[in-house]
């Protein structure tokens, strides 16, 4: 217990040293009151200054949509699968990052659609997205071009409830371009639509795509990519989702494929031609994960760790495991970015003026 309390105090100290204020967005009917507590995230953003932290409290209610238009704001939720009694999550339907905004961090907040940019032309960057369940990360549809520089997407569940005409990650399109993209240690799914142009999992340029699990049910139209250019694709597992694209308006070109595993797809072959190169890949090789079936949807009872005898063990081009449990920061089963109190036990009756013992169980990430 002492170490947990020390850790919590240290975290608070770090936040206070690096931020002007900590704001609390809490939309529950039982929310406390205070000068830094507001009912929705937009109100917290309005009150915040660059460098501030906004905690989005887990709730049984979805938070209203919000827009980030100030630099260097950090948003913390509780993660996609918190390990605690009666777990609620921090959820919002639509989050938008406006052009001209830099240094946004979104951690532990479940989002249906994350809009990177708007219809207004401009640039944004230094975006860090982690520990979230997100259906789609979408560039602007129209009409000004958004340029995104430096974006990290890490430890997320992507495309779980995706519509039929979108990609889980779309950072290369008519109205969006991207550079310095890192997509790592995510569970990635997508629609299996047959629509013209194809709807694979990722469209991006200048990306490092590593240690992800691309998951599908092995259908003909399950594709990992739509339009991916000049990128390095390493240490991923393609399980039931083909490492190619069916896009008539997109392609996979000038990419390097290193130490990936493909299995259970209609076409397990790594793309060749178009400037692509391939090194150390395991084609049509069962990754022997502990418990992940070839399916379209993720379940938190699944275990993507390599089982005994798995070809993924130590086989990455960095010497670590292939898949989401490898790399420098392995996949987290909870996605909780901060220490979480799992259980708090108190006596049912506490007499005034008496000392009371409390039993607290907590877990840090």
mmCIF file of C-alpha atoms in Angstrom:
data_model
loop_
_atom_site.group_PDB
_atom_site.id
_atom_site.type_symbol
_atom_site.label_atom_id
_atom_site.label_comp_id
_atom_site.label_asym_id
_atom_site.label_seq_id
_atom_site.Cartn_x
_atom_site.Cartn_y
_atom_site.Cartn_z
ATOM 1 C CA UNK A 1 0.000 0.000 0.000
ATOM 2 C CA UNK A 2 2.792 2.394 0.842
ATOM 3 C CA UNK A 3 4.291 2.050 -2.624
ATOM 4 C CA UNK A 4 0.921 2.706 -4.260
ATOM 5 C CA UNK A 5 0.350 5.863 -2.229
ATOM 6 C CA UNK A 6 3.874 7.040 -3.011
ATOM 7 C CA UNK A 7 3.302 6.428 -6.716
ATOM 8 C CA UNK A 8 0.042 8.385 -6.714
ATOM 9 C CA UNK A 9 1.679 11.328 -4.935
ATOM 10 C CA UNK A 10 4.563 11.258 -7.404
ATOM 11 C CA UNK A 11 2.180 11.348 -10.348
ATOM 12 C CA UNK A 12 0.302 14.318 -8.927
ATOM 13 C CA UNK A 13 3.600 16.104 -8.331
ATOM 14 C CA UNK A 14 4.709 15.505 -11.925
ATOM 15 C CA UNK A 15 1.392 16.785 -13.280
ATOM 16 C CA UNK A 16 1.545 19.941 -11.167
ATOM 17 C CA UNK A 17 5.102 20.643 -12.262
ATOM 18 C CA UNK A 18 4.210 20.363 -15.923
ATOM 19 C CA UNK A 19 0.718 21.802 -16.015
ATOM 20 C CA UNK A 20 -0.940 24.973 -14.855
ATOM 21 C CA UNK A 21 -4.095 23.237 -13.681
ATOM 22 C CA UNK A 22 -5.886 19.900 -13.467
ATOM 23 C CA UNK A 23 -9.537 20.051 -14.527
ATOM 24 C CA UNK A 24 -12.225 17.432 -13.862
ATOM 25 C CA UNK A 25 -15.038 16.698 -16.330
ATOM 26 C CA UNK A 26 -17.720 14.684 -14.506
ATOM 27 C CA UNK A 27 -21.226 14.243 -15.945
ATOM 28 C CA UNK A 28 -22.565 11.902 -13.272
ATOM 29 C CA UNK A 29 -25.555 13.031 -11.166
ATOM 30 C CA UNK A 30 -23.455 12.367 -8.050
ATOM 31 C CA UNK A 31 -20.485 14.439 -9.234
ATOM 32 C CA UNK A 32 -18.838 16.585 -6.562
ATOM 33 C CA UNK A 33 -18.638 20.344 -6.923
ATOM 34 C CA UNK A 34 -15.567 22.551 -6.946
ATOM 35 C CA UNK A 35 -13.818 25.324 -8.812
ATOM 36 C CA UNK A 36 -12.067 22.905 -11.174
ATOM 37 C CA UNK A 37 -14.972 20.482 -11.672
ATOM 38 C CA UNK A 38 -17.300 20.886 -14.664
ATOM 39 C CA UNK A 39 -20.027 18.777 -16.222
ATOM 40 C CA UNK A 40 -18.580 18.326 -19.729
ATOM 41 C CA UNK A 41 -15.267 18.325 -21.522
ATOM 42 C CA UNK A 42 -15.911 21.424 -23.659
ATOM 43 C CA UNK A 43 -16.361 23.455 -20.469
ATOM 44 C CA UNK A 44 -13.050 22.137 -19.160
ATOM 45 C CA UNK A 45 -11.344 23.042 -22.450
ATOM 46 C CA UNK A 46 -12.806 26.547 -22.303
ATOM 47 C CA UNK A 47 -11.361 27.030 -18.814
ATOM 48 C CA UNK A 48 -8.008 25.380 -19.525
ATOM 49 C CA UNK A 49 -4.718 26.878 -20.644
ATOM 50 C CA UNK A 50 -2.085 25.178 -22.811
ATOM 51 C CA UNK A 51 -0.310 22.550 -20.730
ATOM 52 C CA UNK A 52 -3.328 21.741 -18.551
ATOM 53 C CA UNK A 53 -4.655 18.246 -17.834
ATOM 54 C CA UNK A 54 -8.321 17.265 -18.095
ATOM 55 C CA UNK A 55 -9.512 14.135 -16.328
ATOM 56 C CA UNK A 56 -12.666 12.686 -17.933
ATOM 57 C CA UNK A 57 -14.267 10.751 -15.085
ATOM 58 C CA UNK A 58 -15.668 7.272 -15.898
ATOM 59 C CA UNK A 59 -19.439 7.459 -16.175
ATOM 60 C CA UNK A 60 -22.476 5.441 -17.148
ATOM 61 C CA UNK A 61 -23.365 8.360 -19.450
ATOM 62 C CA UNK A 62 -21.653 9.211 -22.739
ATOM 63 C CA UNK A 63 -20.050 12.647 -22.674
ATOM 64 C CA UNK A 64 -21.140 15.279 -25.234
ATOM 65 C CA UNK A 65 -18.956 15.699 -28.316
ATOM 66 C CA UNK A 66 -16.009 18.015 -27.804
ATOM 67 C CA UNK A 67 -13.485 19.950 -29.900
ATOM 68 C CA UNK A 68 -9.819 20.516 -29.083
ATOM 69 C CA UNK A 69 -8.648 23.945 -30.210
ATOM 70 C CA UNK A 70 -5.916 24.759 -27.667
ATOM 71 C CA UNK A 71 -2.351 23.500 -27.770
ATOM 72 C CA UNK A 72 -0.786 20.991 -25.384
ATOM 73 C CA UNK A 73 -3.889 19.723 -23.606
ATOM 74 C CA UNK A 74 -3.845 16.224 -22.087
ATOM 75 C CA UNK A 75 -7.060 14.219 -21.607
ATOM 76 C CA UNK A 76 -7.120 11.196 -19.306
ATOM 77 C CA UNK A 77 -9.916 8.609 -19.065
ATOM 78 C CA UNK A 78 -9.754 5.211 -17.386
ATOM 79 C CA UNK A 79 -9.041 2.946 -20.384
ATOM 80 C CA UNK A 80 -11.087 0.490 -22.418
ATOM 81 C CA UNK A 81 -11.187 -2.411 -19.930
ATOM 82 C CA UNK A 82 -10.475 -1.146 -16.395
ATOM 83 C CA UNK A 83 -9.791 -3.831 -13.822
ATOM 84 C CA UNK A 84 -12.076 -2.734 -10.998
ATOM 85 C CA UNK A 85 -15.462 -3.433 -9.399
ATOM 86 C CA UNK A 86 -18.462 -2.096 -11.373
ATOM 87 C CA UNK A 87 -16.285 -0.625 -14.132
ATOM 88 C CA UNK A 88 -17.499 2.348 -16.137
ATOM 89 C CA UNK A 89 -15.489 3.918 -18.948
ATOM 90 C CA UNK A 90 -15.028 7.447 -20.262
ATOM 91 C CA UNK A 91 -16.895 7.564 -23.591
ATOM 92 C CA UNK A 92 -17.704 10.209 -26.183
ATOM 93 C CA UNK A 93 -19.203 9.896 -29.668
ATOM 94 C CA UNK A 94 -17.162 12.487 -31.602
ATOM 95 C CA UNK A 95 -13.897 14.259 -30.770
ATOM 96 C CA UNK A 96 -12.474 16.843 -33.198
ATOM 97 C CA UNK A 97 -8.958 18.279 -33.233
ATOM 98 C CA UNK A 98 -9.027 21.620 -35.031
ATOM 99 C CA UNK A 99 -6.367 22.682 -37.552
ATOM 100 C CA UNK A 100 -3.753 24.854 -35.911
ATOM 101 C CA UNK A 101 -3.760 22.722 -32.750
ATOM 102 C CA UNK A 102 -0.561 20.999 -31.611
ATOM 103 C CA UNK A 103 0.380 18.745 -28.723
ATOM 104 C CA UNK A 104 -2.938 16.984 -28.022
ATOM 105 C CA UNK A 105 -2.806 13.808 -25.934
ATOM 106 C CA UNK A 106 -5.888 11.589 -25.655
ATOM 107 C CA UNK A 107 -5.423 8.677 -23.260
ATOM 108 C CA UNK A 108 -7.949 6.155 -21.996
ATOM 109 C CA UNK A 109 -11.053 7.699 -23.612
ATOM 110 C CA UNK A 110 -13.350 5.578 -25.812
ATOM 111 C CA UNK A 111 -14.356 7.438 -28.991
ATOM 112 C CA UNK A 112 -16.635 6.525 -31.879
ATOM 113 C CA UNK A 113 -15.101 9.013 -34.356
ATOM 114 C CA UNK A 114 -11.923 11.028 -33.876
ATOM 115 C CA UNK A 115 -11.784 13.782 -36.504
ATOM 116 C CA UNK A 116 -8.237 14.846 -37.334
ATOM 117 C CA UNK A 117 -8.940 18.277 -38.817
ATOM 118 C CA UNK A 118 -12.085 19.890 -40.211
ATOM 119 C CA UNK A 119 -13.252 21.253 -43.560
ATOM 120 C CA UNK A 120 -10.981 24.263 -42.994
ATOM 121 C CA UNK A 121 -7.500 23.935 -44.487
ATOM 122 C CA UNK A 122 -4.589 23.957 -42.079
ATOM 123 C CA UNK A 123 -2.052 21.861 -40.210
ATOM 124 C CA UNK A 124 -1.910 20.118 -36.862
ATOM 125 C CA UNK A 125 0.476 17.759 -35.184
ATOM 126 C CA UNK A 126 2.227 16.196 -32.214
ATOM 127 C CA UNK A 127 -0.874 14.124 -31.497
ATOM 128 C CA UNK A 128 -0.657 11.181 -29.087
ATOM 129 C CA UNK A 129 -3.581 8.715 -28.964
ATOM 130 C CA UNK A 130 -3.405 5.731 -26.604
ATOM 131 C CA UNK A 131 -5.318 3.251 -24.441
ATOM 132 C CA UNK A 132 -8.638 3.835 -26.214
ATOM 133 C CA UNK A 133 -11.304 1.945 -28.113
ATOM 134 C CA UNK A 134 -11.887 3.973 -31.277
ATOM 135 C CA UNK A 135 -14.005 3.043 -34.280
ATOM 136 C CA UNK A 136 -12.378 5.456 -36.721
ATOM 137 C CA UNK A 137 -9.617 8.066 -36.807
ATOM 138 C CA UNK A 138 -10.686 10.130 -39.763
ATOM 139 C CA UNK A 139 -9.122 12.958 -41.736
ATOM 140 C CA UNK A 140 -11.273 15.793 -43.039
ATOM 141 C CA UNK A 141 -13.728 14.803 -45.764
ATOM 142 C CA UNK A 142 -13.973 18.238 -47.374
ATOM 143 C CA UNK A 143 -12.935 20.784 -48.472
ATOM 144 C CA UNK A 144 -9.624 22.197 -47.286
ATOM 145 C CA UNK A 145 -6.586 19.972 -46.997
ATOM 146 C CA UNK A 146 -5.398 19.091 -43.475
ATOM 147 C CA UNK A 147 -1.701 18.343 -43.069
ATOM 148 C CA UNK A 148 -0.863 16.154 -40.066
ATOM 149 C CA UNK A 149 2.702 15.907 -38.805
ATOM 150 C CA UNK A 150 3.771 13.531 -36.052
ATOM 151 C CA UNK A 151 0.960 11.361 -34.736
ATOM 152 C CA UNK A 152 1.301 8.299 -32.491
ATOM 153 C CA UNK A 153 -1.510 5.739 -32.186
ATOM 154 C CA UNK A 154 -0.624 3.216 -29.490
ATOM 155 C CA UNK A 155 -2.325 0.454 -27.527
ATOM 156 C CA UNK A 156 -5.819 0.984 -28.933
ATOM 157 C CA UNK A 157 -8.708 -1.228 -30.044
ATOM 158 C CA UNK A 158 -9.508 0.106 -33.523
ATOM 159 C CA UNK A 159 -12.482 -0.536 -35.804
ATOM 160 C CA UNK A 160 -14.561 -2.684 -33.437
ATOM 161 C CA UNK A 161 -17.893 -1.116 -34.488
ATOM 162 C CA UNK A 162 -16.880 0.388 -37.802
ATOM 163 C CA UNK A 163 -19.362 1.398 -40.482
ATOM 164 C CA UNK A 164 -19.167 -0.070 -43.949
ATOM 165 C CA UNK A 165 -17.543 2.848 -45.815
ATOM 166 C CA UNK A 166 -14.660 4.019 -43.631
ATOM 167 C CA UNK A 167 -11.220 2.988 -42.420
ATOM 168 C CA UNK A 168 -10.224 2.702 -38.771
ATOM 169 C CA UNK A 169 -7.245 4.943 -39.600
ATOM 170 C CA UNK A 170 -7.517 7.334 -42.540
ATOM 171 C CA UNK A 171 -4.579 9.746 -42.736
ATOM 172 C CA UNK A 172 -4.112 9.724 -46.512
ATOM 173 C CA UNK A 173 -6.942 10.926 -48.699
ATOM 174 C CA UNK A 174 -8.027 13.770 -50.952
ATOM 175 C CA UNK A 175 -8.265 16.207 -48.049
ATOM 176 C CA UNK A 176 -5.611 14.908 -45.642
ATOM 177 C CA UNK A 177 -1.911 14.130 -45.805
ATOM 178 C CA UNK A 178 0.359 12.837 -43.081
ATOM 179 C CA UNK A 179 4.007 12.523 -42.146
ATOM 180 C CA UNK A 180 5.802 10.903 -39.202
ATOM 181 C CA UNK A 181 3.013 8.477 -38.277
ATOM 182 C CA UNK A 182 3.569 5.706 -35.705
ATOM 183 C CA UNK A 183 0.912 2.973 -35.340
ATOM 184 C CA UNK A 184 2.018 0.453 -32.738
ATOM 185 C CA UNK A 185 0.716 -2.284 -30.426
ATOM 186 C CA UNK A 186 -2.931 -1.965 -31.468
ATOM 187 C CA UNK A 187 -5.702 -4.472 -32.138
ATOM 188 C CA UNK A 188 -6.912 -3.417 -35.608
ATOM 189 C CA UNK A 189 -10.078 -4.548 -37.373
ATOM 190 C CA UNK A 190 -12.139 -3.030 -40.201
ATOM 191 C CA UNK A 191 -15.216 -3.352 -42.346
ATOM 192 C CA UNK A 192 -15.295 -6.114 -44.969
ATOM 193 C CA UNK A 193 -17.268 -4.026 -47.474
ATOM 194 C CA UNK A 194 -16.962 -4.656 -51.207
ATOM 195 C CA UNK A 195 -17.596 -0.990 -52.045
ATOM 196 C CA UNK A 196 -15.581 0.617 -54.839
ATOM 197 C CA UNK A 197 -12.185 1.807 -53.623
ATOM 198 C CA UNK A 198 -12.003 -0.725 -50.861
ATOM 199 C CA UNK A 199 -12.052 -0.097 -47.117
ATOM 200 C CA UNK A 200 -9.013 -1.679 -45.571
ATOM 201 C CA UNK A 201 -7.802 -0.867 -42.088
ATOM 202 C CA UNK A 202 -5.208 1.858 -42.746
ATOM 203 C CA UNK A 203 -4.521 4.699 -45.169
ATOM 204 C CA UNK A 204 -1.312 6.584 -44.342
ATOM 205 C CA UNK A 205 1.966 7.946 -45.677
ATOM 206 C CA UNK A 206 5.405 7.932 -44.039
ATOM 207 C CA UNK A 207 4.269 5.549 -41.301
ATOM 208 C CA UNK A 208 5.900 3.072 -38.966
ATOM 209 C CA UNK A 209 3.334 0.294 -38.513
ATOM 210 C CA UNK A 210 4.645 -2.225 -36.014
ATOM 211 C CA UNK A 211 3.624 -4.832 -33.449
ATOM 212 C CA UNK A 212 -0.074 -4.696 -34.291
ATOM 213 C CA UNK A 213 -2.610 -7.507 -34.527
ATOM 214 C CA UNK A 214 -4.699 -7.135 -37.697
ATOM 215 C CA UNK A 215 -7.774 -9.262 -37.028
ATOM 216 C CA UNK A 216 -10.466 -10.492 -39.409
ATOM 217 C CA UNK A 217 -12.636 -13.531 -39.998
ATOM 218 C CA UNK A 218 -10.776 -14.689 -43.100
ATOM 219 C CA UNK A 219 -13.381 -13.364 -45.522
ATOM 220 C CA UNK A 220 -12.518 -12.435 -49.100
ATOM 221 C CA UNK A 221 -12.984 -8.729 -48.359
ATOM 222 C CA UNK A 222 -10.988 -8.501 -45.120
ATOM 223 C CA UNK A 223 -8.018 -6.247 -45.957
ATOM 224 C CA UNK A 224 -5.411 -4.619 -43.730
ATOM 225 C CA UNK A 225 -4.606 -1.676 -46.008
ATOM 226 C CA UNK A 226 -6.265 0.798 -48.299
ATOM 227 C CA UNK A 227 -3.623 3.291 -49.416
ATOM 228 C CA UNK A 228 -0.264 3.007 -47.639
ATOM 229 C CA UNK A 229 2.807 4.656 -49.110
ATOM 230 C CA UNK A 230 6.497 4.887 -48.175
ATOM 231 C CA UNK A 231 6.070 3.110 -44.847
ATOM 232 C CA UNK A 232 7.784 0.442 -42.749
ATOM 233 C CA UNK A 233 5.535 -2.439 -41.689
ATOM 234 C CA UNK A 234 7.217 -4.672 -39.110
ATOM 235 C CA UNK A 235 6.480 -7.307 -36.466
ATOM 236 C CA UNK A 236 2.728 -7.396 -37.118
ATOM 237 C CA UNK A 237 0.417 -10.402 -37.101
ATOM 238 C CA UNK A 238 -2.165 -10.574 -39.888
ATOM 239 C CA UNK A 239 -4.706 -13.083 -38.548
ATOM 240 C CA UNK A 240 -7.681 -13.505 -40.874
ATOM 241 C CA UNK A 241 -6.990 -10.093 -42.446
ATOM 242 C CA UNK A 242 -4.970 -9.919 -45.661
ATOM 243 C CA UNK A 243 -1.791 -7.798 -45.743
ATOM 244 C CA UNK A 244 -2.888 -6.268 -49.059
ATOM 245 C CA UNK A 245 -5.499 -3.877 -50.443
ATOM 246 C CA UNK A 246 -8.394 -4.212 -52.866
ATOM 247 C CA UNK A 247 -8.586 -0.457 -53.372
ATOM 248 C CA UNK A 248 -9.122 0.763 -56.915
ATOM 249 C CA UNK A 249 -8.100 4.283 -55.825
ATOM 250 C CA UNK A 250 -5.407 3.201 -53.366
ATOM 251 C CA UNK A 251 -2.376 1.015 -53.207
ATOM 252 C CA UNK A 252 0.495 -0.301 -51.097
ATOM 253 C CA UNK A 253 3.719 1.058 -52.574
ATOM 254 C CA UNK A 254 7.320 1.738 -51.623
ATOM 255 C CA UNK A 255 6.856 -0.052 -48.293
ATOM 256 C CA UNK A 256 9.200 -2.378 -46.396
ATOM 257 C CA UNK A 257 7.689 -5.470 -44.750
ATOM 258 C CA UNK A 258 9.884 -6.929 -41.992
ATOM 259 C CA UNK A 259 9.249 -9.966 -39.768
ATOM 260 C CA UNK A 260 5.466 -10.111 -40.066
ATOM 261 C CA UNK A 261 3.278 -13.217 -39.660
ATOM 262 C CA UNK A 262 0.315 -13.941 -41.941
ATOM 263 C CA UNK A 263 -2.229 -16.692 -41.336
ATOM 264 C CA UNK A 264 -5.839 -17.653 -41.981
ATOM 265 C CA UNK A 265 -6.492 -15.157 -44.773
ATOM 266 C CA UNK A 266 -7.619 -15.573 -48.361
ATOM 267 C CA UNK A 267 -4.239 -14.245 -49.489
ATOM 268 C CA UNK A 268 -1.367 -14.540 -46.989
ATOM 269 C CA UNK A 269 1.182 -13.136 -49.444
ATOM 270 C CA UNK A 270 3.084 -9.934 -48.635
ATOM 271 C CA UNK A 271 2.602 -7.327 -51.426
ATOM 272 C CA UNK A 272 5.336 -7.386 -54.043
ATOM 273 C CA UNK A 273 6.166 -4.914 -56.787
ATOM 274 C CA UNK A 274 5.342 -1.186 -56.587
ATOM 275 C CA UNK A 275 8.661 -0.641 -54.817
ATOM 276 C CA UNK A 276 7.781 -2.907 -51.876
ATOM 277 C CA UNK A 277 10.443 -5.077 -50.236
ATOM 278 C CA UNK A 278 10.063 -8.072 -47.938
ATOM 279 C CA UNK A 279 12.423 -9.457 -45.298
ATOM 280 C CA UNK A 280 12.091 -12.187 -42.667
ATOM 281 C CA UNK A 281 8.322 -12.630 -42.928
ATOM 282 C CA UNK A 282 6.442 -15.793 -41.891
ATOM 283 C CA UNK A 283 3.890 -16.526 -44.616
ATOM 284 C CA UNK A 284 0.874 -18.766 -43.915
ATOM 285 C CA UNK A 285 2.289 -19.581 -40.472
ATOM 286 C CA UNK A 286 0.071 -20.114 -37.434
ATOM 287 C CA UNK A 287 1.194 -17.533 -34.824
ATOM 288 C CA UNK A 288 -0.006 -19.859 -32.029
ATOM 289 C CA UNK A 289 -1.521 -17.157 -29.840
ATOM 290 C CA UNK A 290 -2.879 -18.202 -26.454
ATOM 291 C CA UNK A 291 -6.490 -17.400 -27.292
ATOM 292 C CA UNK A 292 -7.443 -15.337 -30.356
ATOM 293 C CA UNK A 293 -9.843 -16.889 -32.871
ATOM 294 C CA UNK A 294 -10.117 -15.750 -36.487
ATOM 295 C CA UNK A 295 -13.047 -13.363 -35.997
ATOM 296 C CA UNK A 296 -14.144 -9.806 -36.878
ATOM 297 C CA UNK A 297 -14.684 -8.560 -33.315
ATOM 298 C CA UNK A 298 -12.418 -8.236 -30.310
ATOM 299 C CA UNK A 299 -13.345 -9.684 -26.932
ATOM 300 C CA UNK A 300 -11.464 -8.784 -23.759
ATOM 301 C CA UNK A 301 -11.371 -12.451 -22.771
ATOM 302 C CA UNK A 302 -8.974 -13.065 -25.680
ATOM 303 C CA UNK A 303 -5.268 -13.359 -24.954
ATOM 304 C CA UNK A 304 -2.952 -12.259 -27.808
ATOM 305 C CA UNK A 305 0.230 -13.473 -26.073
ATOM 306 C CA UNK A 306 2.306 -16.016 -28.019
ATOM 307 C CA UNK A 307 1.797 -19.525 -26.670
ATOM 308 C CA UNK A 308 4.512 -22.107 -26.088
ATOM 309 C CA UNK A 309 6.240 -22.890 -29.378
ATOM 310 C CA UNK A 310 4.902 -19.798 -31.142
ATOM 311 C CA UNK A 311 7.026 -18.579 -34.080
ATOM 312 C CA UNK A 312 6.390 -15.029 -32.791
ATOM 313 C CA UNK A 313 8.582 -15.466 -29.707
ATOM 314 C CA UNK A 314 11.733 -13.365 -30.034
ATOM 315 C CA UNK A 315 11.314 -13.242 -33.819
ATOM 316 C CA UNK A 316 10.793 -9.503 -34.316
ATOM 317 C CA UNK A 317 13.417 -7.474 -36.141
ATOM 318 C CA UNK A 318 14.148 -5.810 -32.779
ATOM 319 C CA UNK A 319 14.692 -9.145 -31.002
ATOM 320 C CA UNK A 320 11.332 -8.909 -29.184
ATOM 321 C CA UNK A 321 8.146 -10.860 -29.887
ATOM 322 C CA UNK A 322 6.123 -10.321 -33.036
ATOM 323 C CA UNK A 323 2.632 -9.010 -32.278
ATOM 324 C CA UNK A 324 1.060 -6.687 -29.730
ATOM 325 C CA UNK A 325 2.861 -8.160 -26.721
ATOM 326 C CA UNK A 326 6.238 -7.289 -28.246
ATOM 327 C CA UNK A 327 7.957 -3.987 -28.894
ATOM 328 C CA UNK A 328 9.064 -1.427 -26.329
ATOM 329 C CA UNK A 329 5.631 -0.873 -24.705
ATOM 330 C CA UNK A 330 3.500 -4.055 -24.971
ATOM 331 C CA UNK A 331 -0.279 -4.087 -25.287
ATOM 332 C CA UNK A 332 -2.180 -3.565 -22.042
ATOM 333 C CA UNK A 333 -5.265 -5.684 -21.315
ATOM 334 C CA UNK A 334 -6.881 -2.796 -19.385
ATOM 335 C CA UNK A 335 -5.710 0.284 -21.260
ATOM 336 C CA UNK A 336 -5.686 2.209 -17.986
ATOM 337 C CA UNK A 337 -3.162 5.064 -18.318
ATOM 338 C CA UNK A 338 -3.022 5.873 -14.583
ATOM 339 C CA UNK A 339 -3.189 3.857 -11.343
ATOM 340 C CA UNK A 340 -6.746 2.600 -10.728
ATOM 341 C CA UNK A 341 -8.441 1.814 -7.412
ATOM 342 C CA UNK A 342 -9.952 -1.609 -8.054
ATOM 343 C CA UNK A 343 -11.706 -2.221 -4.731
ATOM 344 C CA UNK A 344 -12.543 0.084 -1.801
ATOM 345 C CA UNK A 345 -14.033 -1.628 1.243
ATOM 346 C CA UNK A 346 -15.405 0.345 4.205
ATOM 347 C CA UNK A 347 -17.642 -0.661 7.144
ATOM 348 C CA UNK A 348 -21.337 -0.115 6.456
ATOM 349 C CA UNK A 349 -21.674 1.995 9.616
ATOM 350 C CA UNK A 350 -19.043 4.499 10.752
ATOM 351 C CA UNK A 351 -19.546 6.174 14.100
ATOM 352 C CA UNK A 352 -18.700 9.856 14.325
ATOM 353 C CA UNK A 353 -15.338 10.549 15.933
ATOM 354 C CA UNK A 354 -13.977 7.022 15.547
ATOM 355 C CA UNK A 355 -11.100 5.760 13.469
ATOM 356 C CA UNK A 356 -12.035 3.522 10.565
ATOM 357 C CA UNK A 357 -9.991 0.938 8.690
ATOM 358 C CA UNK A 358 -10.326 0.834 4.908
ATOM 359 C CA UNK A 359 -9.254 -1.953 2.547
ATOM 360 C CA UNK A 360 -8.046 -0.577 -0.776
ATOM 361 C CA UNK A 361 -6.843 -2.626 -3.736
ATOM 362 C CA UNK A 362 -5.215 -0.699 -6.552
ATOM 363 C CA UNK A 363 -3.297 -1.377 -9.740
ATOM 364 C CA UNK A 364 -0.828 0.816 -11.549
ATOM 365 C CA UNK A 365 -0.059 0.687 -15.259
#
